[in-house]
mmCIF file of C-alpha atoms and ligand atoms in Angstrom:
data_model
loop_
_atom_site.group_PDB
_atom_site.id
_atom_site.type_symbol
_atom_site.label_atom_id
_atom_site.label_comp_id
_atom_site.label_asym_id
_atom_site.label_seq_id
_atom_site.Cartn_x
_atom_site.Cartn_y
_atom_site.Cartn_z
ATOM 1 C CA UNK A 1 -83.558 148.055 8.164
ATOM 2 C CA UNK A 2 -84.826 150.371 11.407
ATOM 3 C CA UNK A 3 -86.486 153.274 10.933
ATOM 4 C CA UNK A 4 -85.324 156.241 13.012
ATOM 5 C CA UNK A 5 -87.956 156.312 15.891
ATOM 6 C CA UNK A 6 -87.186 157.472 19.267
ATOM 7 C CA UNK A 7 -88.807 154.451 20.858
ATOM 8 C CA UNK A 8 -86.500 152.577 18.818
ATOM 9 C CA UNK A 9 -83.007 152.192 20.017
ATOM 10 C CA UNK A 10 -79.733 150.808 18.164
ATOM 11 C CA UNK A 11 -78.837 150.298 21.337
ATOM 12 C CA UNK A 12 -81.812 148.008 22.365
ATOM 13 C CA UNK A 13 -81.698 145.972 19.184
ATOM 14 C CA UNK A 14 -78.176 145.160 19.648
ATOM 15 C CA UNK A 15 -79.116 144.378 23.153
ATOM 16 C CA UNK A 16 -81.892 142.052 21.913
ATOM 17 C CA UNK A 17 -79.485 140.318 19.740
ATOM 18 C CA UNK A 18 -77.136 139.346 22.932
ATOM 19 C CA UNK A 19 -79.694 138.303 24.501
ATOM 20 C CA UNK A 20 -81.547 136.059 21.964
ATOM 21 C CA UNK A 21 -78.338 133.807 21.033
ATOM 22 C CA UNK A 22 -77.624 133.379 25.078
ATOM 23 C CA UNK A 23 -81.176 132.265 25.549
ATOM 24 C CA UNK A 24 -81.646 130.290 22.602
ATOM 25 C CA UNK A 25 -77.861 128.463 22.460
ATOM 26 C CA UNK A 26 -76.650 126.911 25.752
ATOM 27 C CA UNK A 27 -73.402 126.503 24.137
ATOM 28 C CA UNK A 28 -72.592 130.106 22.966
ATOM 29 C CA UNK A 29 -69.853 131.350 25.679
ATOM 30 C CA UNK A 30 -69.509 135.080 24.304
ATOM 31 C CA UNK A 31 -71.660 137.142 21.777
ATOM 32 C CA UNK A 32 -70.909 140.642 20.470
ATOM 33 C CA UNK A 33 -73.690 142.770 18.230
ATOM 34 C CA UNK A 34 -72.502 145.341 16.007
ATOM 35 C CA UNK A 35 -75.224 147.922 14.994
ATOM 36 C CA UNK A 36 -74.788 150.877 12.653
ATOM 37 C CA UNK A 37 -76.855 153.774 11.453
ATOM 38 C CA UNK A 38 -77.003 154.343 7.881
ATOM 39 C CA UNK A 39 -77.897 158.036 7.457
ATOM 40 C CA UNK A 40 -80.517 158.098 4.865
ATOM 41 C CA UNK A 41 -82.158 161.904 5.165
ATOM 42 C CA UNK A 42 -85.752 162.479 3.512
ATOM 43 C CA UNK A 43 -85.403 164.761 0.511
ATOM 44 C CA UNK A 44 -87.752 168.037 0.844
ATOM 45 C CA UNK A 45 -88.621 170.277 -2.235
ATOM 46 C CA UNK A 46 -89.886 174.049 -1.024
ATOM 47 C CA UNK A 47 -90.306 172.060 2.744
ATOM 48 C CA UNK A 48 -92.797 169.107 1.068
ATOM 49 C CA UNK A 49 -91.305 165.722 1.948
ATOM 50 C CA UNK A 50 -90.229 163.564 -0.995
ATOM 51 C CA UNK A 51 -92.699 160.523 -1.302
ATOM 52 C CA UNK A 52 -89.293 158.215 -1.929
ATOM 53 C CA UNK A 53 -86.629 159.631 -2.428
ATOM 54 C CA UNK A 54 -83.538 160.095 0.174
ATOM 55 C CA UNK A 55 -80.143 161.443 0.416
ATOM 56 C CA UNK A 56 -77.429 159.922 2.757
ATOM 57 C CA UNK A 57 -75.738 162.945 5.076
ATOM 58 C CA UNK A 58 -72.277 161.160 6.594
ATOM 59 C CA UNK A 59 -71.857 163.876 9.063
ATOM 60 C CA UNK A 60 -70.907 161.425 11.911
ATOM 61 C CA UNK A 61 -71.790 157.660 11.963
ATOM 62 C CA UNK A 62 -73.597 156.477 14.891
ATOM 63 C CA UNK A 63 -73.008 152.913 16.057
ATOM 64 C CA UNK A 64 -73.646 150.772 19.166
ATOM 65 C CA UNK A 65 -72.026 147.369 20.385
ATOM 66 C CA UNK A 66 -73.641 144.897 23.121
ATOM 67 C CA UNK A 67 -71.235 142.521 24.195
ATOM 68 C CA UNK A 68 -71.663 139.843 26.669
ATOM 69 C CA UNK A 69 -69.921 136.517 28.433
ATOM 70 C CA UNK A 70 -72.224 133.683 29.759
ATOM 71 C CA UNK A 71 -72.571 134.619 33.291
ATOM 72 C CA UNK A 72 -71.092 138.127 32.802
ATOM 73 C CA UNK A 73 -72.530 141.530 32.523
ATOM 74 C CA UNK A 74 -73.976 142.926 29.372
ATOM 75 C CA UNK A 75 -71.667 145.694 28.616
ATOM 76 C CA UNK A 76 -73.355 148.225 26.061
ATOM 77 C CA UNK A 77 -70.758 150.528 24.086
ATOM 78 C CA UNK A 78 -71.821 153.405 21.804
ATOM 79 C CA UNK A 79 -70.003 155.559 19.444
ATOM 80 C CA UNK A 80 -69.804 158.065 16.157
ATOM 81 C CA UNK A 81 -67.263 157.610 13.221
ATOM 82 C CA UNK A 82 -66.440 159.281 10.017
ATOM 83 C CA UNK A 83 -67.119 162.631 11.926
ATOM 84 C CA UNK A 84 -65.133 165.444 9.687
ATOM 85 C CA UNK A 85 -64.754 168.619 10.910
ATOM 86 C CA UNK A 86 -62.495 171.751 10.257
ATOM 87 C CA UNK A 87 -61.416 174.864 11.927
ATOM 88 C CA UNK A 88 -60.348 177.460 8.993
ATOM 89 C CA UNK A 89 -58.658 179.641 11.320
ATOM 90 C CA UNK A 90 -57.848 179.856 15.395
ATOM 91 C CA UNK A 91 -55.480 176.765 15.092
ATOM 92 C CA UNK A 92 -51.903 176.715 15.510
ATOM 93 C CA UNK A 93 -49.384 173.632 16.655
ATOM 94 C CA UNK A 94 -47.308 175.301 19.666
ATOM 95 C CA UNK A 95 -45.536 174.344 22.978
ATOM 96 C CA UNK A 96 -44.543 170.685 21.988
ATOM 97 C CA UNK A 97 -41.209 169.278 23.480
ATOM 98 C CA UNK A 98 -37.976 170.682 21.032
ATOM 99 C CA UNK A 99 -34.201 169.402 21.020
ATOM 100 C CA UNK A 100 -31.499 169.162 18.435
ATOM 101 C CA UNK A 101 -34.041 166.604 15.897
ATOM 102 C CA UNK A 102 -36.754 169.268 16.208
ATOM 103 C CA UNK A 103 -37.190 170.552 12.370
ATOM 104 C CA UNK A 104 -40.923 171.750 12.688
ATOM 105 C CA UNK A 105 -41.487 175.285 13.462
ATOM 106 C CA UNK A 106 -44.391 176.323 15.756
ATOM 107 C CA UNK A 107 -47.306 177.610 14.026
ATOM 108 C CA UNK A 108 -50.090 180.072 15.471
ATOM 109 C CA UNK A 109 -52.439 180.047 12.433
ATOM 110 C CA UNK A 110 -53.292 176.984 10.263
ATOM 111 C CA UNK A 111 -56.163 175.140 8.923
ATOM 112 C CA UNK A 112 -57.160 171.916 11.371
ATOM 113 C CA UNK A 113 -59.133 169.443 9.928
ATOM 114 C CA UNK A 114 -59.609 165.952 10.776
ATOM 115 C CA UNK A 115 -61.906 162.972 11.312
ATOM 116 C CA UNK A 116 -63.102 161.758 14.842
ATOM 117 C CA UNK A 117 -63.368 158.280 16.113
ATOM 118 C CA UNK A 118 -65.372 158.166 19.399
ATOM 119 C CA UNK A 119 -66.962 155.156 21.658
ATOM 120 C CA UNK A 120 -67.985 155.194 25.062
ATOM 121 C CA UNK A 121 -69.224 152.739 27.759
ATOM 122 C CA UNK A 122 -72.785 152.939 29.437
ATOM 123 C CA UNK A 123 -71.152 150.240 31.761
ATOM 124 C CA UNK A 124 -73.501 147.778 33.080
ATOM 125 C CA UNK A 125 -77.030 149.949 32.773
ATOM 126 C CA UNK A 126 -79.308 149.406 30.172
ATOM 127 C CA UNK A 127 -82.145 151.916 31.311
ATOM 128 C CA UNK A 128 -80.978 154.807 29.739
ATOM 129 C CA UNK A 129 -82.333 157.237 27.251
ATOM 130 C CA UNK A 130 -79.654 156.352 24.212
ATOM 131 C CA UNK A 131 -80.967 158.455 21.426
ATOM 132 C CA UNK A 132 -80.852 161.491 24.001
ATOM 133 C CA UNK A 133 -77.219 160.557 24.981
ATOM 134 C CA UNK A 134 -75.753 159.809 21.532
ATOM 135 C CA UNK A 135 -77.191 163.595 20.712
ATOM 136 C CA UNK A 136 -75.964 165.571 23.452
ATOM 137 C CA UNK A 137 -72.427 163.546 23.342
ATOM 138 C CA UNK A 138 -72.354 165.045 19.361
ATOM 139 C CA UNK A 139 -73.554 168.447 20.879
ATOM 140 C CA UNK A 140 -70.654 168.276 23.094
ATOM 141 C CA UNK A 141 -68.105 167.335 20.661
ATOM 142 C CA UNK A 142 -69.044 170.304 18.086
ATOM 143 C CA UNK A 143 -69.355 172.885 20.907
ATOM 144 C CA UNK A 144 -65.904 171.922 22.189
ATOM 145 C CA UNK A 145 -64.196 171.624 18.861
ATOM 146 C CA UNK A 146 -65.767 174.949 17.364
ATOM 147 C CA UNK A 147 -66.165 177.075 20.262
ATOM 148 C CA UNK A 148 -68.861 180.131 20.667
ATOM 149 C CA UNK A 149 -69.863 180.847 17.231
ATOM 150 C CA UNK A 150 -69.206 184.139 17.304
ATOM 151 C CA UNK A 151 -65.766 184.289 18.488
ATOM 152 C CA UNK A 152 -64.880 180.808 18.125
ATOM 153 C CA UNK A 153 -61.661 179.412 20.441
ATOM 154 C CA UNK A 154 -58.108 179.102 19.960
ATOM 155 C CA UNK A 155 -56.729 175.552 19.527
ATOM 156 C CA UNK A 156 -53.147 174.893 20.264
ATOM 157 C CA UNK A 157 -52.824 171.607 18.837
ATOM 158 C CA UNK A 158 -55.289 168.709 17.909
ATOM 159 C CA UNK A 159 -53.807 167.348 21.376
ATOM 160 C CA UNK A 160 -55.098 170.053 23.481
ATOM 161 C CA UNK A 161 -58.691 170.177 21.553
ATOM 162 C CA UNK A 162 -59.031 166.193 21.953
ATOM 163 C CA UNK A 163 -58.583 166.391 25.498
ATOM 164 C CA UNK A 164 -60.790 169.356 25.934
ATOM 165 C CA UNK A 165 -63.521 167.536 24.186
ATOM 166 C CA UNK A 166 -62.981 164.540 26.342
ATOM 167 C CA UNK A 167 -63.161 166.396 29.649
ATOM 168 C CA UNK A 168 -66.294 168.597 28.328
ATOM 169 C CA UNK A 169 -68.291 165.402 27.302
ATOM 170 C CA UNK A 170 -67.317 163.728 30.937
ATOM 171 C CA UNK A 171 -68.540 166.697 32.820
ATOM 172 C CA UNK A 172 -71.738 167.004 31.217
ATOM 173 C CA UNK A 173 -72.944 163.304 30.472
ATOM 174 C CA UNK A 174 -72.486 161.454 33.695
ATOM 175 C CA UNK A 175 -74.216 158.096 32.291
ATOM 176 C CA UNK A 176 -70.829 157.818 30.211
ATOM 177 C CA UNK A 177 -68.347 155.252 32.222
ATOM 178 C CA UNK A 178 -65.454 155.913 30.135
ATOM 179 C CA UNK A 179 -65.145 157.893 26.916
ATOM 180 C CA UNK A 180 -62.206 156.888 23.737
ATOM 181 C CA UNK A 181 -61.750 159.866 21.211
ATOM 182 C CA UNK A 182 -59.462 159.824 18.074
ATOM 183 C CA UNK A 183 -58.811 162.104 16.079
ATOM 184 C CA UNK A 184 -57.159 161.372 12.388
ATOM 185 C CA UNK A 185 -55.503 164.437 11.607
ATOM 186 C CA UNK A 186 -55.302 165.632 7.891
ATOM 187 C CA UNK A 187 -52.675 167.794 6.623
ATOM 188 C CA UNK A 188 -53.651 171.041 4.646
ATOM 189 C CA UNK A 189 -52.913 168.936 0.963
ATOM 190 C CA UNK A 190 -55.553 166.565 2.598
ATOM 191 C CA UNK A 191 -58.243 168.563 3.708
HETATM 192 O O1 URC B 201 -51.958 169.479 16.474
HETATM 193 C C1 URC B 201 -51.028 169.065 15.662
HETATM 194 N N1 URC B 201 -50.413 168.138 16.588
HETATM 195 C C2 URC B 201 -49.191 167.483 16.127
HETATM 196 O O2 URC B 201 -48.838 166.553 16.981
HETATM 197 C C3 URC B 201 -48.686 167.709 14.837
HETATM 198 N N2 URC B 201 -47.407 167.208 13.956
HETATM 199 C C4 URC B 201 -47.837 167.804 13.238
HETATM 200 O O3 URC B 201 -46.766 167.886 12.217
HETATM 201 N N3 URC B 201 -48.753 168.841 13.101
HETATM 202 C C5 URC B 201 -49.062 168.894 14.320
HETATM 203 N N4 URC B 201 -50.310 169.330 14.596
#
């Protein structure tokens, strides 16, 4: 059980586990440590923090991985999973390739709803402020998905939106050396 504390990184915990197994057992050839946060938030009543009660708010689960082969570099990855997002308007599906088999009509106003999974790598560096970078990437994802709060932004397809998010994150966060983003798209009846 880890407490949310700005000096404590999930990533550091995963790195420590890798180091522990590599240095303690000489027969170990490969270690991979996966750590994920459970998003408990303390309950508040009229602004007063509750002494013992919490609520689980899974609005994007933080996880990380540290991986090492003996004599190889220690690789660190982090990510967000189970992040459900929806746009109630300003979304369509248009401009896709069509031939004689195409039955799907173009749409210019629909609900876009999906679950995002993303994972990025930090390369070999271990001296980043992992908490700050994770928060920044989450903010970039939300900003690129939604657009400005007062007017939003039109999405011509979820593929285009996924691409915009990827470009936005890579342009804003230089510490990321690779970035994978997948969106599991829900049709309207599953939203
Ligand atoms: O944004 C979309 N991309 C698709 O590839 C697709 N396919 C589909 O049926 N609806 C949608 N919407």
